[in-house]
Amino acid sequence: MPALDLDDVQGIVVRGYTMPNARHLLLRVDSPRGARKALGSLVDGNPHRQQVTTGTPWLEKPDCCLNLSITAAGLQALDLPAESLASFPEEFTAGAVARADRVGDVGPSAPARWLPVFRDPGLHVVLSLFGQSLQAVDGATDDVLAAVTPGLAELCRLDAALLGERVDHFGYVDGISQPTIEQCPPSGPPDRMPVTPTGEFLLGHPSQFQDFSHTVPAPAALGHNGSFAAFRMLAQDVDAFRELLALQSGRTGMSQELIAAKLCGRWRNGTPLVLSPDTDQPDPPLAREELNDFDYVGPFDDERGERCPVGAHIRRMHPRGSRVAGGGGHKHRIVRRGLTYGPPYDPSRPRDGHDRGLLGLFIGASLRDQFEFLMQQWANDGLFAAGLGRSKDPLVGAQDGSAGTFPVPGPAGRTVLTDLPRLVTTRGGAYCFVPSVTGIRYLAAL
């Protein structure tokens, strides 16, 4: 197998930067020629200008990293030939707005209720900055915008930042589980699942399916080593979450922390239920590198879900060795790169009117087989696993009003939590292509 050229791959695909600040600049192509020149300036090796961060391991962590992704409308606005654009997958060229219902973006999450910028046909390019400080992000922003204007114009900027000890607004430690990609540096604590072939995240490489690889858009100079990403802005209703825990605790007698753990599959400090079903402080304590060292079958023997419910969030999104329709519990992995946006929640000031949630990219070689599959088949339908019926993911599922259900198996029988509300609402989305460095240079030279 040829060695992967990490110098050619955008770093956001193959590793997490673990930086506390992020800013996403949403841009419009105003001049095709000027925009192409601008993109080229981000990969021309100029040491005095912010450059696209690649997958090459660094000896010293930079103050700021830069990555870019482009919508189908953006490729068209850059004057990509029609025959090349036609070689891209249908779901990408259709876009997030057109395919919203497939991923549960309906009702309060429907595109009609998204931030206007996500419905703007001029949303062409997303420049993502990740910095060790807000000052570093501000400085890189000024540098990048000076380099890309007047060819590109800023539509909007969206900021995100680390919340406490890398938790989301519901209080869960986030970013623990990431796939291990063949030929790439580790991106998180290891797990027992098979190493994911490079071709599940980078185009032009063998995938996990025999005799099948995802189609590389033409020409190869543009498509090879590229990826696709769903850029998402997801609002979290912390008030509804807290009220849900209190209500279900009163109904079942379980503590609120245990209910929160059952809904997620982990205690809020990241300890997996499979390894510690009764406490978030096991003795001896789990080291960080042990937080993914589990399965739901074999010696762990939790196929019925008495420790971690089969419908828990992390078990739905990554069933591991569990029995699921199609037998692909270790497939459909996705890379998640995101941070929280909005102010921390203050329990003494409920319903403060502030918007808060998660902002980031969900990356793979196929929007259809990874992001859309996860949301359509596993998050918003329960028929893939025994005992779930038509229930939805209790945390990110598109619950219909307050009609959600959640089965919790136990030694004494099954308890079904009812009246689950929608806890996460989509505030915007875009389907993007994440080109390689060679791909960016190809676009610049059109």
Coordinates of C-alpha atoms in Angstrom, one line a residue:
M1 CA 0.0 0.0 0.0
P2 CA 1.5 3.4 -1.0
A3 CA 2.3 5.6 2.0
L4 CA -0.2 8.4 2.7
D5 CA 1.3 11.8 1.9
L6 CA 0.2 13.7 5.1
D7 CA 1.6 16.9 3.5
D8 CA -1.2 16.8 1.0
V9 CA -4.0 16.1 3.4
Q10 CA -5.9 18.8 5.4
G11 CA -5.0 18.3 9.0
I12 CA -8.6 18.7 10.3
V13 CA -9.4 15.3 8.7
V14 CA -6.7 13.2 10.3
R15 CA -6.2 14.7 13.7
G16 CA -7.7 16.9 16.4
Y17 CA -6.0 20.1 17.2
T18 CA -7.3 20.3 20.8
M19 CA -7.3 24.1 20.7
P20 CA -9.7 26.0 22.9
N21 CA -10.9 28.6 20.3
A22 CA -12.4 28.3 16.9
R23 CA -13.8 30.7 14.3
H24 CA -15.6 29.7 11.1
L25 CA -15.6 32.4 8.4
L26 CA -18.5 31.9 5.9
L27 CA -17.5 33.5 2.6
R28 CA -19.0 34.3 -0.8
V29 CA -17.1 34.2 -4.1
D30 CA -17.3 37.7 -5.6
S31 CA -14.7 37.3 -8.3
P32 CA -13.9 33.8 -9.6
R33 CA -10.4 34.7 -10.7
G34 CA -9.7 36.7 -7.5
A35 CA -11.1 33.9 -5.3
R36 CA -9.0 31.3 -7.0
K37 CA -5.9 33.4 -6.5
A38 CA -6.9 33.9 -2.9
L39 CA -7.3 30.2 -2.2
G40 CA -3.9 29.6 -3.9
S41 CA -2.3 32.1 -1.6
L42 CA -3.2 29.9 1.4
V43 CA -1.1 26.9 0.0
D44 CA 1.7 28.8 -1.7
G45 CA 4.2 28.2 1.2
N46 CA 4.5 31.9 2.0
P47 CA 6.0 32.0 5.6
H48 CA 4.5 35.4 6.2
R49 CA 0.9 34.4 5.5
Q50 CA -1.4 31.9 7.3
Q51 CA -1.3 28.6 5.4
V52 CA -3.7 25.7 5.3
T53 CA -2.7 23.3 8.0
T54 CA -1.8 19.8 6.8
G55 CA -1.6 16.4 8.4
T56 CA 2.1 16.6 8.8
P57 CA 3.1 16.1 12.4
W58 CA 4.5 19.3 14.0
L59 CA 7.5 19.6 16.3
E60 CA 5.9 22.6 18.0
K61 CA 2.2 23.3 18.2
P62 CA 1.3 26.4 16.2
D63 CA -0.7 29.3 17.7
C64 CA -3.4 28.8 15.0
C65 CA -4.5 26.3 12.4
L66 CA -6.4 27.0 9.2
N67 CA -8.5 24.7 7.1
L68 CA -10.9 25.3 4.3
S69 CA -14.0 23.6 2.7
I70 CA -16.1 24.5 -0.3
T71 CA -19.8 24.0 -1.1
A72 CA -21.0 22.7 -4.4
A73 CA -22.2 26.2 -5.2
G74 CA -18.7 27.4 -4.3
L75 CA -17.1 25.1 -6.8
Q76 CA -19.5 26.3 -9.4
A77 CA -18.8 29.9 -8.5
L78 CA -15.0 29.2 -8.9
D79 CA -15.8 28.2 -12.5
L80 CA -15.1 24.5 -12.0
P81 CA -16.1 22.8 -15.3
A82 CA -19.6 21.3 -15.4
E83 CA -18.2 17.8 -16.2
S84 CA -16.0 17.9 -13.1
L85 CA -18.9 19.1 -10.9
A86 CA -21.1 16.4 -12.3
S87 CA -18.6 13.8 -11.0
F88 CA -19.3 14.7 -7.4
P89 CA -21.8 12.7 -5.4
E90 CA -25.5 13.6 -5.7
E91 CA -25.9 14.3 -2.0
F92 CA -23.1 16.9 -2.1
T93 CA -24.3 18.7 -5.1
A94 CA -27.9 18.8 -3.8
G95 CA -26.7 20.3 -0.5
A96 CA -27.8 20.3 3.1
V97 CA -31.0 22.3 2.6
A98 CA -32.3 19.9 -0.1
R99 CA -31.6 16.8 2.0
A100 CA -32.5 18.2 5.4
D101 CA -35.4 15.8 6.0
R102 CA -33.1 12.8 5.5
V103 CA -31.2 13.7 8.6
G104 CA -34.1 14.8 10.8
D105 CA -33.8 18.5 10.1
V106 CA -37.6 18.9 10.2
G107 CA -40.0 20.9 12.4
P108 CA -38.0 23.3 14.5
S109 CA -34.8 22.1 12.8
A110 CA -36.1 22.7 9.3
P111 CA -34.0 24.9 6.9
A112 CA -36.8 27.6 7.0
R113 CA -35.7 28.2 10.6
W114 CA -32.0 28.1 10.1
L115 CA -29.8 31.2 10.3
P116 CA -30.3 33.1 7.0
V117 CA -26.6 32.6 6.0
F118 CA -27.1 28.8 5.8
R119 CA -29.9 29.4 3.2
D120 CA -27.9 31.9 1.3
P121 CA -27.0 30.5 -2.2
G122 CA -23.8 32.6 -1.9
L123 CA -22.4 30.4 0.9
H124 CA -19.4 29.2 -1.0
V125 CA -16.4 28.7 1.2
V126 CA -15.9 28.0 4.9
L127 CA -12.5 28.9 6.4
S128 CA -12.1 27.3 9.8
L129 CA -9.5 28.8 12.3
F130 CA -8.5 27.0 15.5
G131 CA -6.3 28.8 17.9
Q132 CA -4.6 28.5 21.3
S133 CA -6.1 31.8 22.3
L134 CA -8.8 34.2 21.1
Q135 CA -6.0 36.7 20.3
A136 CA -4.3 34.1 18.0
V137 CA -7.6 33.6 16.2
D138 CA -8.2 37.3 15.8
G139 CA -4.7 37.8 14.4
A140 CA -5.1 34.9 12.0
T141 CA -8.6 36.2 10.9
D142 CA -7.1 39.6 10.0
D143 CA -4.3 37.9 8.1
V144 CA -6.6 35.5 6.2
L145 CA -9.2 38.1 5.3
A146 CA -6.5 40.5 4.0
A147 CA -5.2 37.6 1.8
V148 CA -8.6 36.5 0.3
T149 CA -10.3 39.9 -0.4
P150 CA -11.5 41.2 -2.7
G151 CA -12.0 37.8 -4.4
L152 CA -14.0 36.5 -1.4
A153 CA -16.4 38.4 0.8
E154 CA -17.3 37.6 4.4
L155 CA -21.0 36.7 4.9
C156 CA -20.8 35.7 8.6
R157 CA -18.4 34.6 11.3
L158 CA -19.3 32.0 13.9
D159 CA -17.2 31.6 17.0
A160 CA -16.8 28.6 19.4
A161 CA -14.7 28.0 22.4
L162 CA -13.8 25.3 24.9
L163 CA -16.3 25.1 27.8
G164 CA -14.8 24.1 31.1
E165 CA -13.1 20.7 31.0
R166 CA -14.0 20.1 27.4
V167 CA -17.6 19.5 28.2
D168 CA -20.7 20.3 26.1
H169 CA -23.5 22.5 27.5
F170 CA -25.3 19.3 28.9
G171 CA -22.2 18.7 31.0
Y172 CA -20.8 15.7 29.2
V173 CA -17.0 15.4 28.5
D174 CA -16.9 15.5 24.7
G175 CA -14.5 14.4 21.9
I176 CA -13.5 11.2 23.6
S177 CA -14.2 8.7 20.8
Q178 CA -12.7 9.2 17.4
P179 CA -11.9 6.6 14.7
T180 CA -8.3 5.4 14.4
I181 CA -7.5 5.9 10.7
E182 CA -4.9 3.7 9.0
Q183 CA -1.7 5.6 8.2
C184 CA -2.7 8.6 10.3
P185 CA -1.6 9.7 13.8
P186 CA -3.9 8.7 16.7
S187 CA -6.8 11.2 17.2
G188 CA -8.0 10.1 20.6
P189 CA -7.9 7.3 23.1
P190 CA -7.7 3.9 21.4
D191 CA -10.7 1.5 21.1
R192 CA -11.0 -2.2 20.4
M193 CA -12.6 -1.7 17.0
P194 CA -10.7 -2.4 13.7
V195 CA -8.5 0.3 12.5
T196 CA -10.5 2.2 9.9
P197 CA -9.0 2.1 6.3
T198 CA -7.8 5.4 5.0
G199 CA -10.4 5.3 2.2
E200 CA -13.2 5.8 4.7
F201 CA -12.0 9.4 5.3
L202 CA -9.8 10.2 2.3
L203 CA -10.9 9.7 -1.3
G204 CA -8.7 7.6 -3.6
H205 CA -7.8 4.9 -1.0
P206 CA -9.2 1.4 -0.3
S207 CA -12.3 1.4 1.9
Q208 CA -13.5 -1.0 4.5
F209 CA -15.7 -2.8 1.9
Q210 CA -14.1 -5.4 -0.3
D211 CA -13.6 -4.4 -3.9
F212 CA -15.2 -1.0 -3.3
S213 CA -13.9 2.5 -2.8
H214 CA -15.8 5.8 -2.8
T215 CA -15.8 7.5 -6.2
V216 CA -13.1 10.1 -6.6
P217 CA -14.4 13.3 -8.2
A218 CA -12.6 14.2 -11.5
P219 CA -9.9 15.1 -12.2
A220 CA -7.8 13.1 -9.7
A221 CA -5.7 16.2 -9.0
L222 CA -8.9 17.7 -7.4
G223 CA -10.5 14.7 -5.8
H224 CA -7.7 12.5 -4.6
N225 CA -7.0 12.9 -0.8
G226 CA -10.2 15.0 -0.4
S227 CA -13.0 14.4 2.0
F228 CA -16.6 15.6 2.6
A229 CA -17.9 17.3 5.6
A230 CA -21.3 18.3 7.1
F231 CA -20.8 21.7 8.7
R232 CA -23.4 21.9 11.5
M233 CA -24.6 24.5 14.1
L234 CA -26.6 22.6 16.7
A235 CA -28.4 24.4 19.6
Q236 CA -28.7 22.6 22.9
D237 CA -31.8 23.2 25.1
V238 CA -30.2 22.9 28.5
D239 CA -33.4 23.9 30.3
A240 CA -35.3 21.1 28.7
F241 CA -32.5 18.7 29.5
R242 CA -32.4 19.6 33.2
E243 CA -36.2 19.4 33.4
L244 CA -36.1 15.9 31.7
L245 CA -33.6 14.6 34.3
A246 CA -35.7 15.9 37.2
L247 CA -38.9 14.5 35.7
Q248 CA -37.5 11.0 35.0
S249 CA -35.8 10.8 38.3
G250 CA -39.0 11.5 40.1
R251 CA -40.8 8.9 38.1
T252 CA -38.2 6.1 38.3
G253 CA -36.3 6.7 41.5
M254 CA -33.0 6.7 39.6
S255 CA -30.7 9.6 40.4
Q256 CA -30.5 12.4 37.8
E257 CA -26.8 11.5 37.2
L258 CA -27.7 7.9 36.4
I259 CA -30.4 9.0 34.0
A260 CA -28.0 11.3 32.3
A261 CA -25.5 8.4 32.0
K262 CA -28.1 6.0 30.6
L263 CA -29.2 8.6 28.0
C264 CA -25.6 9.1 26.8
G265 CA -23.9 5.7 27.5
R266 CA -21.3 7.4 29.6
W267 CA -21.3 9.2 32.9
R268 CA -20.9 12.9 32.4
N269 CA -17.2 12.7 33.2
G270 CA -16.7 10.3 30.3
T271 CA -16.6 7.0 32.2
P272 CA -18.4 4.4 30.1
L273 CA -21.4 2.6 31.6
V274 CA -20.2 -0.7 30.3
L275 CA -17.0 -0.5 32.5
S276 CA -18.7 1.2 35.5
P277 CA -22.5 0.8 35.6
D278 CA -23.0 2.1 39.1
T279 CA -20.6 5.0 39.6
D280 CA -18.7 7.6 37.7
Q281 CA -15.8 7.1 40.1
P282 CA -14.7 3.4 39.7
D283 CA -12.0 2.1 42.0
P284 CA -9.4 1.9 40.7
P285 CA -10.1 5.0 38.5
L286 CA -9.9 4.7 34.7
A287 CA -7.1 6.4 32.9
R288 CA -8.0 8.5 29.9
E289 CA -6.5 5.9 27.5
E290 CA -9.0 3.3 28.9
L291 CA -12.2 5.4 28.3
N292 CA -12.6 3.7 24.8
D293 CA -11.3 0.3 25.7
F294 CA -14.6 -1.6 25.7
D295 CA -17.2 -3.3 23.6
Y296 CA -20.8 -4.4 24.2
V297 CA -20.1 -8.1 23.5
G298 CA -17.6 -10.7 24.4
P299 CA -16.2 -10.5 27.9
F300 CA -18.2 -7.3 28.5
D301 CA -21.4 -9.2 28.0
D302 CA -23.9 -6.4 27.7
E303 CA -25.8 -7.4 24.6
R304 CA -29.2 -6.8 26.4
G305 CA -28.1 -3.3 27.4
E306 CA -28.5 -3.8 31.2
R307 CA -25.3 -1.7 31.7
C308 CA -25.5 0.6 28.7
P309 CA -28.9 0.8 27.1
V310 CA -28.9 -0.3 23.4
G311 CA -30.6 3.1 22.6
A312 CA -28.0 5.2 24.4
H313 CA -26.5 8.0 22.3
I314 CA -22.9 6.6 22.0
R315 CA -24.2 3.1 21.4
R316 CA -26.4 4.3 18.6
M317 CA -23.7 6.4 17.0
H318 CA -21.1 3.6 17.3
P319 CA -22.6 0.2 18.1
R320 CA -19.2 -1.5 18.1
G321 CA -19.7 -5.2 18.2
S322 CA -23.4 -5.1 19.0
R323 CA -25.8 -7.0 16.7
V324 CA -27.3 -4.5 14.3
A325 CA -29.0 -4.7 11.0
G326 CA -26.4 -5.2 8.3
G327 CA -23.8 -6.3 10.8
G328 CA -21.9 -3.0 10.5
G329 CA -21.7 -1.8 14.1
H330 CA -18.0 -0.9 13.6
K331 CA -18.6 0.8 10.3
H332 CA -20.0 4.2 9.4
R333 CA -17.5 5.9 11.6
I334 CA -17.2 9.7 11.3
V335 CA -14.6 12.3 12.4
R336 CA -16.1 15.0 14.6
R337 CA -14.3 18.4 15.0
G338 CA -16.3 20.8 17.1
L339 CA -16.5 23.1 20.0
T340 CA -19.3 24.8 22.0
Y341 CA -20.7 28.2 21.2
G342 CA -22.7 30.5 23.5
P343 CA -22.2 31.4 27.1
P344 CA -22.0 28.8 29.9
Y345 CA -25.3 27.9 31.4
D346 CA -26.1 29.4 34.8
P347 CA -28.6 27.2 36.8
S348 CA -29.6 30.2 38.8
R349 CA -30.8 32.0 35.7
P350 CA -32.8 29.5 33.7
R351 CA -34.4 30.4 30.3
D352 CA -32.0 33.3 29.9
G353 CA -32.7 33.5 26.1
H354 CA -29.1 32.8 25.1
D355 CA -28.4 30.5 22.2
R356 CA -25.8 27.9 23.0
G357 CA -24.8 24.6 21.5
L358 CA -22.2 22.9 19.3
L359 CA -20.5 24.1 16.1
G360 CA -18.3 22.0 13.9
L361 CA -17.7 19.6 11.1
F362 CA -18.6 15.9 10.7
I363 CA -16.1 14.4 8.2
G364 CA -15.9 11.3 6.1
A365 CA -15.4 10.0 2.5
S366 CA -19.2 9.9 2.0
L367 CA -21.9 12.2 3.3
R368 CA -24.5 9.5 2.3
D369 CA -22.8 6.5 3.9
Q370 CA -21.5 8.2 7.0
F371 CA -23.2 11.4 8.2
E372 CA -26.6 10.8 6.6
F373 CA -26.6 7.1 7.4
L374 CA -25.9 7.8 11.1
M375 CA -28.6 10.4 11.4
Q376 CA -31.2 8.7 9.3
Q377 CA -30.8 5.0 10.3
W378 CA -29.3 5.1 13.8
A379 CA -30.2 8.4 15.4
N380 CA -33.7 8.8 14.1
D381 CA -34.9 5.2 13.7
G382 CA -34.7 2.3 16.0
L383 CA -35.3 -0.6 13.6
F384 CA -31.5 -1.3 13.3
A385 CA -31.4 -2.9 16.7
A386 CA -33.7 -5.2 18.7
G387 CA -35.9 -3.6 21.3
L388 CA -35.8 0.0 20.1
G389 CA -38.9 0.1 17.9
R390 CA -39.2 3.5 16.3
S391 CA -37.5 5.3 19.1
K392 CA -34.9 8.0 18.4
D393 CA -31.6 9.0 19.9
P394 CA -32.5 10.5 23.3
L395 CA -29.9 13.3 23.0
V396 CA -29.7 14.3 19.3
G397 CA -32.8 12.6 17.9
A398 CA -35.6 14.6 16.1
Q399 CA -38.2 13.9 18.8
D400 CA -41.8 14.8 17.8
G401 CA -42.7 17.4 20.4
S402 CA -42.4 15.7 23.8
A403 CA -43.3 12.2 22.5
G404 CA -39.9 10.5 22.7
T405 CA -39.4 7.2 24.5
F406 CA -36.2 5.5 25.8
P407 CA -36.1 1.9 26.9
V408 CA -33.8 1.1 29.9
P409 CA -33.3 -2.6 30.4
G410 CA -32.4 -3.8 33.9
P411 CA -32.0 -7.0 35.9
A412 CA -35.6 -6.5 37.3
G413 CA -37.1 -5.8 33.9
R414 CA -37.4 -2.9 31.4
T415 CA -38.2 0.7 32.3
V416 CA -39.4 2.9 29.5
L417 CA -38.8 6.6 29.9
T418 CA -41.5 8.6 28.1
D419 CA -42.2 12.2 27.2
L420 CA -38.7 12.9 25.9
P421 CA -38.5 16.3 24.3
R422 CA -36.2 17.4 21.4
L423 CA -33.0 18.5 23.1
V424 CA -30.9 19.5 20.1
T425 CA -32.1 21.8 17.3
T426 CA -30.3 22.4 14.0
R427 CA -29.6 26.1 13.5
G428 CA -27.8 25.6 10.2
G429 CA -26.0 23.2 8.0
A430 CA -23.9 23.0 4.8
Y431 CA -22.4 20.2 2.8
C432 CA -18.8 20.8 2.0
F433 CA -15.9 19.3 0.0
V434 CA -12.5 19.4 1.9
P435 CA -9.9 19.4 -0.9
S436 CA -6.3 18.2 -0.5
V437 CA -3.5 20.8 -0.9
T438 CA -3.1 19.5 -4.4
G439 CA -6.8 20.0 -4.9
I440 CA -6.7 23.6 -3.7
R441 CA -3.8 24.3 -6.1
Y442 CA -5.8 22.8 -8.9
L443 CA -8.7 25.1 -8.2
A444 CA -6.3 28.1 -8.0
A445 CA -4.9 27.3 -11.4
L446 CA -8.2 26.8 -13.2

